Tab-separated table of C-alpha atoms in Angstrom:
chain	number	residue	atom	x	y	z
M	123	MET	CA	128.016	91.124	74.057
M	124	ALA	CA	130.050	88.980	76.796
M	125	ALA	CA	128.087	87.095	79.118
M	126	ASN	CA	126.706	88.957	82.409
M	127	GLU	CA	127.366	92.211	80.726
M	128	THR	CA	124.731	94.818	81.325
M	129	VAL	CA	123.024	96.641	78.471
M	130	THR	CA	121.081	99.596	78.787
M	131	LEU	CA	118.033	100.005	76.903
M	132	GLN	CA	115.905	103.492	75.969
M	133	PRO	CA	112.887	102.290	74.422
M	134	THR	CA	110.585	104.952	73.069
M	135	THR	CA	107.121	104.830	72.597
M	136	SER	CA	104.245	107.087	70.652
M	137	TYR	CA	101.061	106.654	69.704
M	138	VAL	CA	99.610	105.395	66.043
M	139	PRO	CA	98.179	108.144	63.936
M	140	GLU	CA	94.887	107.378	63.777
M	141	THR	CA	94.824	107.484	67.694
M	142	LYS	CA	91.987	110.247	68.970
M	143	PHE	CA	92.153	111.895	72.286
M	144	GLY	CA	88.669	112.350	73.872
M	145	PHE	CA	90.144	114.341	77.001
M	146	ILE	CA	93.617	114.775	78.303
M	147	GLU	CA	93.738	115.506	82.168
M	148	ASN	CA	97.246	116.800	82.996
M	149	PHE	CA	96.031	119.304	85.777
M	150	GLU	CA	98.866	121.678	84.645
M	151	ASP	CA	96.437	124.387	83.516
M	152	ASN	CA	93.671	126.399	85.026
M	153	THR	CA	90.921	125.472	82.610
M	154	PRO	CA	87.906	123.338	83.702
M	155	ARG	CA	88.962	120.046	85.163
M	156	ALA	CA	87.795	116.936	83.272
M	157	PHE	CA	86.100	115.355	86.395
M	158	ILE	CA	84.344	117.958	87.919
M	159	VAL	CA	81.008	115.876	88.575
M	160	ASN	CA	81.204	115.029	91.788
M	161	LEU	CA	78.234	111.870	92.150
M	162	SER	CA	78.922	111.454	95.628
M	163	GLY	CA	81.393	111.920	98.382
M	164	ASP	CA	81.206	116.038	98.659
M	165	THR	CA	84.771	116.699	97.789
M	166	GLU	CA	86.419	117.736	94.615
M	167	ILE	CA	89.939	116.998	93.264
M	168	SER	CA	92.475	119.753	93.676
M	169	ARG	CA	95.539	120.785	91.928
M	170	THR	CA	98.639	120.124	94.012
M	171	GLN	CA	102.405	120.263	93.655
M	172	ASP	CA	103.162	118.212	96.889
M	173	ASP	CA	103.515	114.910	94.867
M	174	VAL	CA	103.331	114.726	91.322
M	175	PHE	CA	104.199	112.073	88.525
M	176	GLU	CA	105.007	114.663	85.357
M	177	GLY	CA	105.124	118.093	85.106
M	178	SER	CA	104.176	120.595	87.749
M	179	TYR	CA	100.687	119.697	89.067
M	180	SER	CA	98.912	116.232	89.645
M	181	GLY	CA	94.997	115.788	91.131
M	182	SER	CA	94.500	115.012	94.536
M	183	PHE	CA	91.739	114.228	96.860
M	184	THR	CA	91.286	112.513	100.119
M	185	LEU	CA	88.951	109.833	102.067
M	186	ASN	CA	88.163	109.530	105.349
M	187	LYS	CA	86.027	106.941	107.067
M	188	THR	CA	83.869	109.449	109.407
M	189	ASP	CA	82.478	111.071	106.517
M	190	ARG	CA	83.647	110.730	103.147
M	191	PRO	CA	84.509	106.638	102.876
M	192	VAL	CA	83.218	106.954	98.850
M	193	VAL	CA	83.839	109.421	96.547
M	194	GLU	CA	82.854	109.536	92.822
M	195	PHE	CA	83.197	111.646	89.825
M	196	SER	CA	82.662	111.742	86.745
M	197	THR	CA	83.644	113.893	83.793
M	198	PHE	CA	81.387	116.877	83.135
M	199	THR	CA	81.916	116.251	79.182
M	200	THR	CA	79.606	113.386	77.706
M	201	PHE	CA	80.707	111.012	74.952
M	202	SER	CA	78.976	109.206	72.090
M	203	GLY	CA	79.902	107.161	69.153
M	204	LEU	CA	83.604	106.494	70.231
M	205	GLN	CA	83.062	102.949	68.772
M	206	ALA	CA	81.827	104.162	65.219
M	207	ILE	CA	85.374	103.629	63.300
M	208	SER	CA	87.091	101.202	65.807
M	209	PRO	CA	85.821	99.353	68.782
M	210	TYR	CA	88.791	100.169	71.033
M	211	VAL	CA	88.520	102.633	73.532
M	212	TYR	CA	90.842	102.995	76.349
M	213	LEU	CA	91.702	105.082	79.238
M	214	GLU	CA	95.444	105.921	80.411
M	215	VAL	CA	96.049	106.915	84.211
M	216	ASN	CA	98.997	107.335	86.401
M	217	TYR	CA	98.013	107.130	89.914
M	218	LYS	CA	99.295	106.961	93.416
M	219	SER	CA	96.626	105.911	96.149
M	220	ALA	CA	96.093	104.696	99.801
M	221	ALA	CA	92.586	103.566	98.285
M	222	PRO	CA	91.170	101.213	95.666
M	223	VAL	CA	89.458	102.852	92.959
M	224	ALA	CA	87.274	101.334	90.188
M	225	TRP	CA	86.921	102.983	86.988
M	226	GLY	CA	84.276	102.722	84.224
M	227	ILE	CA	81.285	104.891	82.638
M	228	VAL	CA	78.046	106.294	83.564
M	229	GLY	CA	74.817	107.426	81.723
M	230	GLU	CA	71.315	107.635	81.858
M	231	THR	CA	69.042	104.915	80.202
M	232	ASP	CA	66.019	106.949	80.744
M	233	PRO	CA	64.566	109.587	83.255
M	234	ILE	CA	62.866	107.172	85.275
M	235	THR	CA	65.952	104.774	85.655
M	236	GLY	CA	68.237	107.521	86.411
M	237	ILE	CA	71.936	107.176	85.947
M	238	GLU	CA	73.305	103.607	85.317
M	239	ARG	CA	77.067	102.878	86.434
M	240	TYR	CA	79.072	100.168	84.865
M	241	PHE	CA	82.745	100.032	86.276
M	242	ASP	CA	85.409	97.517	85.748
M	243	PRO	CA	88.093	96.633	88.317
M	244	GLY	CA	90.420	99.281	88.724
M	245	PHE	CA	93.708	99.868	90.954
M	246	THR	CA	94.642	98.821	94.290
M	247	PRO	CA	96.508	100.990	96.770
M	248	ARG	CA	100.039	101.830	95.661
M	249	ASP	CA	103.063	103.858	97.412
M	250	ASP	CA	104.905	104.796	94.308
M	251	TRP	CA	103.312	106.307	90.917
M	252	ASN	CA	102.118	103.730	88.505
M	253	LYS	CA	101.060	103.690	85.198
M	254	ILE	CA	97.613	101.646	84.219
M	255	TYR	CA	95.217	101.212	81.184
M	256	PHE	CA	91.799	100.114	81.196
M	257	ASP	CA	90.189	98.962	78.017
M	258	LEU	CA	86.917	100.275	78.412
M	259	SER	CA	85.960	99.074	75.061
M	260	LYS	CA	83.274	96.317	76.185
M	261	LEU	CA	81.649	98.482	79.032
M	262	VAL	CA	80.999	100.944	76.378
M	263	ASN	CA	79.570	98.282	74.047
M	264	ASP	CA	77.802	96.132	76.495
M	265	SER	CA	76.276	99.247	78.298
M	266	GLN	CA	73.949	100.433	75.524
M	267	LEU	CA	74.346	104.023	76.606
M	268	ASP	CA	73.979	106.524	73.826
M	269	GLU	CA	75.810	108.766	75.743
M	270	PHE	CA	78.144	108.402	78.663
M	271	GLN	CA	80.761	109.832	81.003
M	272	ILE	CA	83.804	108.726	82.317
M	273	ALA	CA	83.633	108.025	85.535
M	274	PHE	CA	85.488	106.482	88.739
M	275	GLN	CA	84.867	105.628	92.599
M	276	ALA	CA	87.446	105.587	95.312
M	277	PHE	CA	86.460	103.905	98.258
M	278	LEU	CA	87.889	102.853	101.766
M	279	ILE	CA	87.747	99.325	102.696
M	280	GLN	CA	87.931	97.892	106.330
M	281	GLU	CA	91.572	97.029	106.402
M	282	SER	CA	92.188	100.719	104.728
M	283	PRO	CA	93.535	103.278	107.074
M	284	ASP	CA	91.022	105.908	108.589
M	285	THR	CA	92.096	108.637	105.459
M	286	ALA	CA	93.700	107.868	102.067
M	287	ARG	CA	94.914	110.072	99.764
M	288	VAL	CA	94.501	109.501	95.906
M	289	LEU	CA	96.802	111.301	93.231
M	290	LEU	CA	95.784	111.568	89.773
M	291	ASP	CA	97.922	112.586	86.655
M	292	ASN	CA	97.973	112.446	83.053
M	293	ILE	CA	94.576	111.109	82.257
M	294	LYS	CA	93.658	110.037	78.845
M	295	LEU	CA	90.680	108.908	77.120
M	296	VAL	CA	92.087	107.159	73.783
M	297	HIS	CA	90.213	105.615	70.804
M	298	PHE	CA	90.627	105.049	67.436
């Protein structure tokens, strides 16, 4: 290879054989969605073909400062024992968003206390599609919840536009 020569790399990646998926939400089929529990914000995630990361569909919802400045969704499925063999739990998300979004877990500690929320920083607005990984291991371990749901909260801040669209695709709960 000579100086200033361009080399094109085409790396490939794959999951290790021990990888387990709690769910894969790619919005491609009409089966029930992973994130259907609306904890706040009176809206739902719709399938759209307008702007897609991969495949034919992505998930979409819109926030607005007038009557929907915050929305919060969780999975319908409740998870437990993800750290029984290994302490590692990750969430893989492709996104394009005009609003910040925080990801984490929610669960009920007891009927009196109600739902407990544990969120880590999420992502900030981005005009282009991006992939991000969230290490949920510490949240799951520190929460002391026997059962939990994966959750996210999207919100508008003062500097946000009056309306903001959030697009999601290929959301995967990964553990080992």
